[in-house]
Structure formats: C-alpha cells, structure tokens
Coordinates of C-alpha atoms in Angstrom, one line a residue:
Chain A
M2 CA 38.6 5.5 -21.3
V3 CA 40.0 3.9 -18.2
D4 CA 41.7 0.6 -18.8
A5 CA 41.3 -2.3 -16.4
T6 CA 41.7 -6.1 -16.5
T7 CA 38.5 -8.1 -16.5
D8 CA 38.6 -9.6 -13.0
S9 CA 39.1 -6.3 -11.3
L10 CA 35.8 -5.2 -12.8
A11 CA 32.5 -5.2 -10.9
I12 CA 30.3 -4.0 -13.7
R13 CA 31.0 -4.4 -17.4
V14 CA 28.4 -2.9 -19.7
R15 CA 28.4 -3.5 -23.5
D16 CA 26.3 -1.9 -26.1
L17 CA 23.4 -1.2 -23.8
S18 CA 20.4 0.6 -25.3
L19 CA 17.2 1.3 -23.5
W20 CA 13.8 2.5 -24.7
Y21 CA 10.8 3.8 -22.7
G22 CA 8.1 2.9 -25.2
D23 CA 9.3 4.6 -28.4
F24 CA 11.6 7.0 -26.7
Q25 CA 15.3 5.9 -26.6
A26 CA 16.9 6.9 -23.3
L27 CA 20.2 5.1 -23.6
F28 CA 22.4 4.7 -26.7
N29 CA 24.9 1.9 -27.0
I30 CA 26.5 2.4 -23.6
D31 CA 29.9 0.8 -22.9
L32 CA 31.3 1.1 -19.4
D33 CA 33.7 -0.7 -17.1
V34 CA 33.3 -0.1 -13.4
K35 CA 36.2 -1.2 -11.2
K36 CA 35.7 -3.1 -8.0
G37 CA 36.0 -1.4 -4.6
I38 CA 35.8 2.2 -5.7
V39 CA 33.2 4.9 -6.0
T40 CA 32.2 5.8 -9.5
S41 CA 30.0 8.9 -9.9
L42 CA 27.6 9.5 -12.8
I43 CA 27.1 13.1 -13.7
G44 CA 25.3 14.9 -16.4
P45 CA 22.4 17.3 -17.0
S46 CA 18.8 16.4 -16.1
G47 CA 17.4 13.8 -18.5
C48 CA 20.7 12.6 -19.7
G49 CA 19.9 9.1 -18.7
K50 CA 22.2 8.7 -15.7
S51 CA 19.4 7.6 -13.3
T52 CA 17.9 5.3 -16.0
F53 CA 21.3 3.7 -16.5
L54 CA 21.8 3.3 -12.7
R55 CA 18.4 1.8 -12.3
S56 CA 18.9 -0.6 -15.2
V57 CA 21.9 -2.1 -13.3
N58 CA 19.6 -3.8 -10.8
R59 CA 16.8 -4.1 -13.3
I60 CA 14.4 -1.9 -11.4
T61 CA 13.5 0.0 -14.6
E62 CA 11.6 -2.9 -16.1
R63 CA 8.9 -2.9 -13.5
L64 CA 7.3 0.0 -15.5
G65 CA 6.4 -2.6 -18.1
Y66 CA 7.0 -0.6 -21.2
V67 CA 10.8 -0.6 -21.0
R68 CA 12.9 -2.5 -23.5
T69 CA 16.6 -3.2 -23.0
E70 CA 19.2 -4.4 -25.4
G71 CA 22.9 -5.3 -24.8
Q72 CA 24.8 -6.7 -21.9
I73 CA 25.2 -5.7 -18.3
K74 CA 27.8 -8.0 -16.7
V75 CA 27.9 -7.8 -12.9
L76 CA 30.7 -9.8 -11.4
G77 CA 31.1 -11.6 -14.7
E78 CA 27.5 -12.6 -15.2
N79 CA 25.1 -11.0 -17.6
I80 CA 22.1 -9.9 -15.5
L81 CA 20.0 -9.4 -18.5
A82 CA 20.2 -13.1 -19.4
D83 CA 17.0 -15.2 -19.4
D84 CA 18.0 -17.6 -16.6
V85 CA 18.8 -14.8 -14.1
E86 CA 16.6 -14.7 -11.0
L87 CA 15.6 -11.1 -10.4
I88 CA 15.4 -11.6 -6.6
Q89 CA 19.1 -12.7 -6.5
V90 CA 20.0 -9.6 -8.7
R91 CA 18.3 -7.3 -6.2
K92 CA 20.1 -8.9 -3.3
K93 CA 23.6 -8.7 -4.8
I94 CA 23.0 -5.2 -6.1
G95 CA 21.5 -2.9 -3.5
M96 CA 19.8 0.3 -4.3
V97 CA 19.6 3.5 -2.4
F98 CA 16.9 6.0 -3.5
Q99 CA 16.8 9.8 -3.8
R100 CA 14.4 10.2 -0.9
P101 CA 15.1 8.0 2.1
N102 CA 12.4 5.3 1.9
P103 CA 12.5 3.2 5.1
L104 CA 9.8 0.7 5.3
P105 CA 6.8 1.4 7.6
L106 CA 8.3 -0.9 10.2
T107 CA 10.6 -0.5 13.2
V108 CA 14.3 0.3 12.8
R109 CA 15.2 -3.2 13.7
E110 CA 12.7 -4.8 11.3
N111 CA 14.0 -2.5 8.5
V112 CA 17.5 -3.8 9.0
L113 CA 16.4 -7.4 9.1
F114 CA 13.8 -7.2 6.2
A115 CA 16.0 -8.3 3.3
W116 CA 17.8 -10.9 5.5
R117 CA 14.6 -12.4 6.7
L118 CA 13.3 -12.8 3.2
V119 CA 16.2 -15.3 2.7
H120 CA 16.8 -16.8 6.1
G121 CA 13.4 -16.7 7.8
K122 CA 12.9 -15.2 11.2
G123 CA 16.2 -16.1 12.8
T124 CA 17.1 -16.4 16.5
K125 CA 17.3 -13.5 18.8
E126 CA 21.1 -13.7 19.1
Q127 CA 21.5 -14.0 15.3
T128 CA 19.3 -11.0 14.5
D129 CA 20.7 -8.9 17.4
E130 CA 24.1 -9.4 16.0
I131 CA 23.1 -8.5 12.4
V132 CA 21.3 -5.4 13.5
E133 CA 24.3 -4.2 15.6
Q134 CA 26.8 -5.0 12.8
S135 CA 24.8 -3.3 10.1
L136 CA 24.1 -0.2 12.0
Q137 CA 27.8 -0.1 13.2
Q138 CA 28.8 -0.2 9.5
V139 CA 26.8 2.9 8.7
L140 CA 27.9 4.7 11.8
L141 CA 24.5 4.8 13.2
W142 CA 24.6 2.2 16.1
D143 CA 25.7 4.5 18.8
R144 CA 23.2 7.1 17.9
I145 CA 20.1 4.9 17.6
K146 CA 20.8 1.7 19.6
D147 CA 18.2 2.7 22.1
R148 CA 15.6 3.4 19.5
L149 CA 15.6 0.1 17.6
G150 CA 11.9 -0.4 18.4
D151 CA 10.9 3.0 17.1
V152 CA 9.2 3.4 13.8
A153 CA 11.8 4.0 11.1
T154 CA 9.9 6.9 9.6
S155 CA 10.3 8.9 12.8
L156 CA 14.1 9.1 12.5
A157 CA 15.8 12.2 11.1
L158 CA 16.3 12.2 7.3
E159 CA 20.0 11.6 7.6
E160 CA 19.4 8.7 9.9
Q161 CA 16.7 7.3 7.6
Q162 CA 19.1 7.4 4.6
K163 CA 21.8 5.7 6.6
L164 CA 19.3 3.1 7.7
C165 CA 18.3 2.6 4.0
I166 CA 22.0 1.8 3.4
A167 CA 22.3 -0.4 6.5
R168 CA 19.3 -2.6 5.5
L169 CA 21.1 -3.6 2.3
L170 CA 24.2 -5.0 4.1
P171 CA 22.9 -8.1 5.9
V172 CA 22.4 -10.0 2.6
Q173 CA 26.0 -9.2 1.6
P174 CA 25.6 -7.2 -1.6
E175 CA 28.6 -6.7 -3.9
V176 CA 27.5 -3.5 -5.5
L177 CA 25.6 -0.5 -4.1
L178 CA 23.8 1.8 -6.4
M179 CA 22.8 5.2 -5.1
D180 CA 20.5 7.6 -6.9
E181 CA 21.2 11.1 -5.7
P182 CA 21.3 9.8 -2.1
C183 CA 21.9 13.2 -0.6
S184 CA 19.5 15.4 -2.6
A185 CA 16.9 15.4 0.2
L186 CA 19.4 16.1 2.9
D187 CA 20.8 19.3 4.4
P188 CA 24.6 20.1 4.1
A189 CA 25.6 18.6 7.4
A190 CA 23.7 15.4 6.7
T191 CA 25.1 15.3 3.2
A192 CA 28.6 15.5 4.6
A193 CA 27.8 12.7 7.0
V194 CA 26.4 10.4 4.3
E195 CA 29.4 11.2 2.0
E196 CA 31.7 10.2 4.7
L197 CA 29.9 7.0 5.0
I198 CA 30.0 6.3 1.3
W199 CA 33.7 6.9 1.4
K200 CA 34.1 4.4 4.2
L201 CA 32.0 1.7 2.6
R202 CA 34.0 1.8 -0.7
E203 CA 36.6 -0.5 0.7
Q204 CA 34.0 -3.3 1.0
Y205 CA 31.6 -2.6 -1.8
T206 CA 31.6 -1.3 -5.3
I207 CA 29.6 1.9 -5.3
M208 CA 28.0 3.7 -8.2
I209 CA 26.4 7.0 -7.4
V210 CA 24.3 9.4 -9.4
T211 CA 24.7 13.0 -8.4
H212 CA 23.7 16.5 -9.5
N213 CA 26.2 18.0 -7.2
M214 CA 29.6 18.7 -8.9
A215 CA 31.3 19.3 -5.6
Q216 CA 30.0 16.0 -4.3
A217 CA 31.2 14.1 -7.4
R218 CA 34.6 15.7 -6.9
R219 CA 34.8 15.0 -3.2
A220 CA 33.3 11.6 -3.0
S221 CA 34.3 9.6 -6.0
D222 CA 37.3 7.9 -7.5
E223 CA 36.1 7.8 -11.1
C224 CA 33.6 10.0 -12.8
V225 CA 31.4 9.3 -15.8
F226 CA 29.9 12.2 -17.7
M227 CA 26.7 11.4 -19.6
L228 CA 24.8 13.6 -22.2
M229 CA 21.6 12.7 -24.1
G230 CA 21.8 9.0 -23.3
K231 CA 25.5 8.6 -24.2
I232 CA 28.7 8.4 -22.2
I233 CA 30.9 11.3 -23.2
E234 CA 33.8 10.8 -20.8
H235 CA 34.9 8.4 -18.1
R236 CA 38.1 9.1 -16.2
P237 CA 39.6 9.4 -12.7
T238 CA 37.7 12.2 -11.0
D239 CA 40.7 14.4 -10.3
E240 CA 41.7 14.3 -14.0
M241 CA 38.2 14.9 -15.3
F242 CA 37.7 18.0 -13.1
L243 CA 41.2 19.4 -13.8
A244 CA 41.4 18.8 -17.5
P245 CA 38.3 17.5 -19.2
E246 CA 38.9 16.0 -22.6
H247 CA 35.7 17.0 -24.2
Q248 CA 34.2 20.5 -24.6
E249 CA 30.8 19.3 -23.4
T250 CA 32.3 18.0 -20.2
A251 CA 34.1 21.2 -19.6
D252 CA 31.0 23.3 -20.2
Y253 CA 29.0 21.1 -17.9
I254 CA 31.4 21.0 -14.9
E255 CA 31.9 24.7 -15.2
G256 CA 28.1 25.1 -14.9
R257 CA 27.4 26.6 -18.3
Y258 CA 24.4 24.3 -18.6
G259 CA 22.7 21.9 -16.2
Chain B
M7 CA -7.1 55.3 3.1
K8 CA -5.5 52.7 1.0
F9 CA -6.8 49.7 2.9
S10 CA -10.4 50.6 3.7
Q11 CA -13.3 48.5 2.6
T12 CA -14.8 49.0 -0.9
P13 CA -18.4 48.1 -1.7
L14 CA -17.1 45.0 -3.6
D15 CA -15.3 43.8 -0.5
Q16 CA -18.5 44.3 1.5
K17 CA -20.4 42.2 -0.9
N18 CA -17.7 39.5 -0.8
R19 CA -17.7 39.5 3.0
R20 CA -21.5 39.2 3.1
N21 CA -21.5 36.3 0.6
E22 CA -18.8 34.6 2.6
K23 CA -21.0 34.7 5.7
L24 CA -24.0 33.6 3.8
F25 CA -22.5 30.5 2.3
R26 CA -20.8 29.6 5.5
M27 CA -24.1 29.6 7.3
L28 CA -25.8 27.8 4.5
F29 CA -23.3 24.9 4.4
M30 CA -23.3 24.6 8.2
M31 CA -27.1 24.4 8.3
M32 CA -27.1 21.6 5.7
A33 CA -24.5 19.7 7.8
V34 CA -26.6 20.2 11.0
L35 CA -29.7 19.2 9.1
L36 CA -28.2 15.9 8.3
V37 CA -28.2 15.0 12.0
L38 CA -31.8 15.7 12.5
P39 CA -33.3 12.7 10.7
V40 CA -31.0 10.4 12.5
L41 CA -32.0 11.9 15.8
A42 CA -35.7 11.8 14.8
V43 CA -35.6 8.2 13.8
L44 CA -33.8 7.2 17.0
S45 CA -36.1 9.1 19.3
V46 CA -39.3 7.8 17.7
L47 CA -37.9 4.3 17.9
I48 CA -36.9 4.7 21.5
Y49 CA -40.1 6.4 22.5
K50 CA -42.4 3.8 20.8
G51 CA -40.2 0.7 21.0
G52 CA -38.5 1.3 24.3
P53 CA -41.3 -0.1 26.4
A54 CA -41.3 -3.3 24.5
L55 CA -37.6 -4.0 25.3
S56 CA -36.6 -6.1 28.2
W57 CA -34.1 -8.9 28.8
D58 CA -36.8 -11.4 28.1
F59 CA -37.6 -9.8 24.8
F60 CA -34.2 -10.7 23.5
I61 CA -34.1 -14.3 24.8
T62 CA -37.6 -15.6 24.3
N63 CA -39.4 -17.0 21.3
P64 CA -42.4 -15.1 19.7
T65 CA -45.6 -16.4 21.1
Q66 CA -49.4 -16.2 20.5
G67 CA -49.2 -16.0 16.8
M68 CA -46.2 -13.5 17.0
T69 CA -48.2 -10.9 18.9
A70 CA -46.2 -11.4 22.1
G71 CA -42.9 -12.9 23.3
G72 CA -39.5 -12.0 22.0
I73 CA -37.1 -12.1 19.1
W74 CA -34.5 -14.7 20.1
P75 CA -34.7 -16.9 17.0
A76 CA -34.6 -13.9 14.7
L77 CA -31.6 -12.5 16.5
V78 CA -29.7 -15.8 16.4
G79 CA -30.7 -16.2 12.7
T80 CA -29.3 -12.9 11.7
M81 CA -26.0 -13.7 13.4
W82 CA -25.9 -17.0 11.4
L83 CA -26.6 -15.1 8.2
V84 CA -24.0 -12.5 8.9
A85 CA -21.3 -14.9 10.0
V86 CA -21.7 -17.3 7.0
A87 CA -22.0 -14.4 4.5
L88 CA -18.8 -12.8 5.9
S89 CA -16.9 -16.0 5.8
V90 CA -17.5 -16.1 2.1
S91 CA -17.4 -12.5 1.1
V92 CA -14.4 -11.4 3.1
P93 CA -11.8 -13.9 1.8
L94 CA -13.2 -13.6 -1.7
G95 CA -13.5 -9.8 -1.7
V96 CA -10.1 -9.1 -0.1
S97 CA -8.4 -11.5 -2.4
A98 CA -10.0 -9.8 -5.4
A99 CA -9.0 -6.4 -4.0
I100 CA -5.4 -7.6 -3.6
Y101 CA -5.3 -8.7 -7.2
L102 CA -6.8 -5.5 -8.5
S103 CA -4.6 -3.3 -6.4
E104 CA -1.3 -5.1 -6.5
Y105 CA -1.1 -7.4 -9.5
A106 CA -3.5 -6.2 -12.2
K107 CA -2.1 -4.3 -15.1
D108 CA -4.3 -1.8 -16.9
N109 CA -5.6 -4.0 -19.6
W110 CA -9.0 -5.2 -20.9
L111 CA -9.4 -7.9 -18.3
T112 CA -8.9 -5.4 -15.5
R113 CA -11.4 -3.0 -17.1
V114 CA -13.9 -5.8 -17.5
I115 CA -13.5 -6.7 -13.8
N116 CA -13.9 -3.1 -12.7
L117 CA -17.0 -2.7 -14.8
A118 CA -18.5 -5.9 -13.3
I119 CA -17.9 -4.6 -9.8
I120 CA -19.5 -1.3 -10.5
N121 CA -22.5 -3.0 -12.1
L122 CA -22.8 -5.5 -9.2
A123 CA -22.9 -2.6 -6.8
G124 CA -25.8 -1.1 -8.7
V125 CA -28.0 -4.2 -8.9
P126 CA -31.2 -3.7 -6.8
S127 CA -31.5 -6.1 -3.8
I128 CA -34.7 -7.6 -5.1
V129 CA -32.9 -8.7 -8.2
H130 CA -30.2 -10.2 -6.0
A131 CA -33.0 -12.0 -4.3
L132 CA -34.3 -13.5 -7.6
F133 CA -30.7 -14.4 -8.6
G134 CA -30.2 -16.1 -5.3
L135 CA -33.4 -18.1 -5.7
G136 CA -32.5 -19.1 -9.2
A137 CA -28.8 -19.8 -8.7
F138 CA -28.3 -21.0 -5.2
V139 CA -31.7 -22.4 -4.1
L140 CA -32.7 -24.1 -7.4
F141 CA -29.7 -24.5 -9.7
F142 CA -27.2 -25.5 -7.1
G143 CA -29.9 -27.3 -5.2
L144 CA -29.1 -25.7 -1.8
G145 CA -32.8 -25.3 -1.1
K146 CA -34.1 -22.5 1.1
S147 CA -31.4 -22.5 3.6
I148 CA -29.0 -20.3 5.6
L149 CA -26.3 -21.2 3.1
A150 CA -28.3 -20.0 0.1
A151 CA -29.4 -16.8 1.9
S152 CA -25.9 -16.0 3.0
L153 CA -24.4 -16.6 -0.4
T154 CA -26.9 -14.2 -1.8
L155 CA -26.0 -11.6 0.8
A156 CA -22.3 -12.3 0.2
V157 CA -22.7 -11.6 -3.6
M158 CA -24.5 -8.4 -2.7
T159 CA -21.8 -7.1 -0.3
L160 CA -18.9 -8.1 -2.4
P161 CA -18.5 -4.9 -4.4
E162 CA -18.4 -2.8 -1.2
I163 CA -15.7 -5.0 0.3
I164 CA -13.7 -5.1 -2.9
V165 CA -13.8 -1.3 -3.6
T166 CA -13.0 -0.2 0.0
S167 CA -10.3 -2.8 0.4
R168 CA -8.7 -1.8 -2.9
E169 CA -8.8 1.8 -2.0
A170 CA -7.2 1.1 1.4
M171 CA -4.4 -0.7 -0.3
Q172 CA -3.9 2.0 -2.9
A173 CA -3.5 4.5 0.0
V174 CA -0.3 2.8 1.1
P175 CA 2.4 5.0 -0.5
R176 CA 4.1 3.5 -3.6
P177 CA 7.7 4.2 -2.4
F178 CA 7.2 1.6 0.4
R179 CA 6.5 -1.0 -2.3
E180 CA 9.4 0.1 -4.3
A181 CA 11.7 -0.1 -1.3
S182 CA 10.5 -3.6 -0.6
W183 CA 10.9 -4.8 -4.2
S184 CA 14.3 -3.3 -4.4
L185 CA 15.4 -5.4 -1.4
G186 CA 14.4 -8.5 -3.3
A187 CA 11.0 -9.1 -1.9
T188 CA 8.4 -10.7 -4.2
R189 CA 5.1 -9.1 -4.7
W190 CA 3.4 -11.5 -2.3
Q191 CA 6.1 -10.8 0.4
T192 CA 5.6 -7.1 -0.1
I193 CA 1.8 -7.5 0.2
R194 CA 2.1 -9.6 3.4
H195 CA 4.7 -7.5 5.2
I196 CA 4.0 -4.0 4.0
V197 CA 0.7 -3.5 2.2
L198 CA -1.7 -5.5 4.3
P199 CA -0.5 -4.4 7.8
N200 CA -0.9 -0.8 6.7
S201 CA -4.3 -1.1 5.1
G202 CA -6.0 -3.3 7.7
S203 CA -8.0 -0.5 9.1
G204 CA -9.4 0.5 5.7
I205 CA -10.2 -3.0 4.8
L206 CA -12.1 -3.3 8.0
T207 CA -14.1 -0.3 7.1
G208 CA -15.3 -2.1 4.0
I209 CA -16.2 -5.1 6.1
I210 CA -18.2 -3.0 8.5
L211 CA -20.2 -1.5 5.6
G212 CA -20.8 -5.0 4.4
V213 CA -22.0 -6.2 7.8
S214 CA -24.3 -3.2 8.3
R215 CA -25.9 -3.9 5.0
T216 CA -26.1 -7.7 5.6
V217 CA -27.9 -7.2 8.9
G218 CA -30.5 -4.9 7.4
E219 CA -31.3 -6.4 4.0
T220 CA -34.7 -8.1 3.7
A221 CA -35.5 -8.9 0.1
P222 CA -32.5 -11.1 -0.7
I223 CA -33.1 -13.5 2.2
M224 CA -36.9 -13.6 1.8
F225 CA -36.8 -16.0 -1.1
T226 CA -33.6 -17.8 -0.2
G227 CA -33.7 -18.9 3.3
A228 CA -35.5 -16.7 5.8
A229 CA -38.8 -17.9 7.2
F230 CA -41.7 -16.0 8.7
F231 CA -41.8 -18.2 11.7
L232 CA -40.1 -21.3 12.8
P233 CA -40.8 -23.4 15.8
Y234 CA -37.2 -24.5 16.1
M235 CA -33.7 -22.9 16.0
P236 CA -31.3 -23.4 13.0
E237 CA -28.6 -26.0 13.7
T238 CA -26.7 -26.2 10.5
V239 CA -26.3 -24.0 7.4
W240 CA -28.8 -26.3 5.7
D241 CA -31.7 -25.1 7.9
Q242 CA -34.0 -22.2 7.3
T243 CA -33.9 -19.5 9.8
M244 CA -35.8 -16.4 11.1
A245 CA -34.0 -13.1 10.7
M246 CA -34.4 -9.7 12.3
S247 CA -35.1 -7.7 9.1
L248 CA -37.8 -10.1 7.9
H249 CA -39.2 -10.4 11.4
L250 CA -39.7 -6.7 11.5
F251 CA -41.5 -6.8 8.1
V252 CA -43.7 -9.6 9.4
V253 CA -44.8 -8.1 12.7
A254 CA -45.2 -4.7 11.2
T255 CA -47.4 -5.7 8.2
Q256 CA -48.4 -9.4 8.4
V257 CA -49.7 -9.7 12.0
P258 CA -52.7 -7.4 12.3
D259 CA -53.3 -7.7 16.0
A260 CA -49.7 -7.1 17.2
P261 CA -49.3 -4.4 19.8
E262 CA -47.8 -1.2 18.4
A263 CA -44.7 -1.4 20.6
L264 CA -43.7 -4.8 19.1
P265 CA -42.6 -3.7 15.6
F266 CA -40.9 -0.6 17.1
G267 CA -39.2 -2.8 19.6
V268 CA -37.9 -5.1 16.9
A269 CA -36.8 -2.1 14.8
L270 CA -34.9 -0.6 17.8
S271 CA -33.2 -3.9 18.4
L272 CA -32.2 -4.1 14.8
I273 CA -30.7 -0.6 14.9
A274 CA -29.0 -1.4 18.2
M275 CA -27.5 -4.5 16.6
V276 CA -26.0 -2.5 13.7
L277 CA -24.7 0.2 16.0
T278 CA -23.1 -2.3 18.3
L279 CA -21.4 -4.1 15.4
N280 CA -20.2 -0.7 14.0
T281 CA -18.9 0.5 17.4
L282 CA -17.0 -2.8 17.9
S283 CA -15.5 -2.5 14.5
I284 CA -14.6 1.2 15.0
I285 CA -12.8 0.3 18.3
F286 CA -11.0 -2.5 16.5
R287 CA -10.1 -0.2 13.6
T288 CA -8.7 2.5 15.8
R289 CA -6.4 0.0 17.4
L290 CA -5.3 -1.3 14.0
R291 CA -4.7 2.2 12.8
R292 CA -2.4 2.9 15.7
K293 CA -0.2 0.2 14.3
K294 CA 0.4 2.3 11.1
K295 CA 4.0 3.2 10.8
W296 CA 4.1 6.4 8.9

C-alpha cells in the first residue's frame, strides 16, 4: 500500500461495500488517492472498477436498487453522509463517461451548462471568458473557437470528449473521474486525450478507469488493480508494471486473462 | 453452372414479387377512400361555399345562410379544451416519463390512461352531463363541453407526449445529472426542447378529435341553434360537428348542398389546423440537436 498523510489525500475510502440488489459488487474497499496525480483503476471486466469509480460521485444510486456501506471521504468529508447535497457532490467531483456525451446544445451552451445551473445566465463578457478559458484548458480553443454556435454532437469524437471534460471545469471541480474515456476513440484521438489528462493532473485529482494496460502505464502515476470487487494491489504505476507484488496482478498485466 | 437458378429460387422470386405487389396495392388502396370522401364533398358541397357562407348566420329555419356561429363556437370549444388538456396532459406525461418509478401507482395510472382512451364518446358525453353540467353546476355551457372534450383527449396527449420524451436518449439525461442538474433542470433544458415536436403531434391529434366530436358536446353545451354568439365560457354555443348533424338530419327541407358544404368546411378546418401544426412542428424539429 502507498503511504500518505491525510491532508495530501483527495479521496479516502474506508470499508466500502456495494450491492446491486442481492449481488455484492464491492467488498470492503480501502483506498487512499493522493491529490494532484492520476490514479488508474485496472482489472478484468466485471471486477467492480467502474462501479467503484461511479460510487465516488454517487451516480450509482440513481439505479434505485443499489445499497452502499462504508465511507468515501472526498477532501475530508464523507460524501455518503446524510446531510450531503448530491448536487454539490456532482459539482466538486466531475465525471467523464465512456462514450462522449455532449448535451444536445451548442458547444458554448455545453461549456456553460453546469456553470449556469449555479450562477444563472451571466453576462456576455463573463460567459465569453469562461468558454474561452475552459476550452483553452482542454486544448480545444484554437480548433473550435469559430464553431462555438455549432451543435456539440456535430464535433469529431475526440473534440466531443474534450468538450465533455471542458464543461466540468467552470464550476471548479476538485476531482475528475473518467470511466474509460478513450475507449470510443481512435489511437490518435486517444493520444490527444491522454496528453490532456496528463496536463490537467497539476490542477485536478484524476481517477481513470481503463482497460488498456499501455494507457494505464503511460498516463498514470499510481495504479490500482482490482479483482472480483476487491483491491488486490495499489502502487506507483512504474513499480506495479515492473514488479507486481501479487501473482494475480502479474497474470493480468501480462494478459493471461482479461 | 454453380450459380444458375433452381426451381426453389424461382418460386421464392415469384413470391417476392407477389407479396411486394400485394402490400403496395393495400397501401395505395388506403388513399382511395380519402380521395373519394374529399371529391364527393367538394363536388356536392363546393357550390354551397362562398365567403358569405362562412361569415353569416343560418337563416330561414337553417335552410339557408351560413355557418359563422358554429365556426366561432367550435373555436371556443377547441381553445378552452386545449387550455385545460395541454397543461394537464403534458404535466402528467412529464411525471410518467421522468419521475415515475415502476411501482403499483405508475401501473394504476397507466391502466387508467389506457381505459380512458377506450371509453366511447357517448359515455364521455353522459359523464360530462353528470359531472360538469349537473354535479359541479356548470350548466350547459362552453366550459362544461370543453372540459368533457378535454377529458376525452387527455389520453392521446399524455401517451404521445410521454413517448416523445422517452425518445430523448438517456445518455443526455445522465450527462445533465452528472453535471449537478436536478431532474427539473434536466427536463427544462434538455428533455422538453428535444421533444417539443412529438408533444405537438399529440396536441394535433387532440385538436383534430376535438373539432370533430359531436356526442360529448351535445349534452353538455352545444345547441342546435342560437340567435346570439357566445360571449363567455358560461354561454352555450353552436358547433360545427353538431351543426352538420342538425342540417343533415333534423332540417328536412334543407338544400342538399348545405350539409355537404358544412362537412367540407369542417374537414377544411381540421386540415388547416393540422397543416399549421405540421409547419410549426417541422420548425421545432429543426431545432433538435442530435
């Protein structure tokens, strides 16, 4: 396990278990995720890595039949506590999905959507600045600054996914969760999005689920290996890929099962 | 030859042609009654139509004159019925599509809607008479007749609106929720703008039905003949559909062109309303963003 002092932690999970109806998907997860780095979650299909990621901004519970026990502390506060406002959780902890899912609005309206839910319509100067800044941050501004009025779904997939990241930024999130953000993209677009993730890690704590070993290796500082709803290993990425501690980890990263 | 036609292939080809022809003929056949109805109406009712026909009162015991009060009356009925059924129906549809979980309450509501859609219009008429005219004491009035019509068109509006909203892909909602939007914010900014055209289709269907229905308004607010125009929703009114019934069956010495003229006007009214809505709908649909 990786050691860290409490205030350098973005996420601190203790004894987290999760059930879909009668099926237990997560078993007593303990995990510390440090601030300002990229942590990747790897593991075979169905190992619970996406479920775990989604439970960190409580998007799992919308299904209705999900039961969660334990603690997920984000920035020192347990987001599973009763007095937590879900809307605030979603703002501080942004989520990027597997398939780019821009809203059926213009590029500009997409970037401003979350911001406007908090601040209202805003003046032209305010919103122009937010749109430019956010798109600059995701390295998209120069490419689409003339197409801000276009429908977001008409952009290329790579641009759509970057836009989906950009629209999280105006409400100043602390943590970005990404659920296989590149799996719908071609290799060139994947490289571009990885580059972006790497750039954003200075400002945000990023947790990324990936099926792609090479991607975990290239684009993360620490790596968590999960199997059957449990965390098997959590170490700096280089170490894990060079000398995994557990046999299961070694087998998985060598591609003996997936 | 490896690829030459076998007898079985021949049979399959022949069947293919046969069924294609059959289905096409059925489709074409559908158009015929519409054309037939329209041409009979135009042939027999056309001579009765004139500008005066639309803007004058019936005269000489309804054997001459125009349809002005019935035309205005129908517009009253449609407008008042819509102002009740649209807000009610669309709200119910929003609840069913966006909020309702699959539990007994939802199932009861769905069952009620299906049953409401199956109630014959004459039963609606008696219900309207009992509930609105007598029980709520609205008397025979535009209000009572419109409420009856509204109840009758509600299922159509609810079902089509709900389907229009369900057609908005789920990932859009998830994206919106994940950005911290509440359900209502998601409905307002994402779901409604993208289902407007479908909801409007439901309203069109409702309007067409409202214009044509006779039974429900007969007992609740429509009159055979009135010497004055309705001024408030508490007045009785004449209506196109009932007027057609009256001049076709209750006025023995009406010239033949008169009922056909009324019928033609009624159909023209429905078609105009539908055309307007379709234009509006196409414009809304162009706003769709995916």
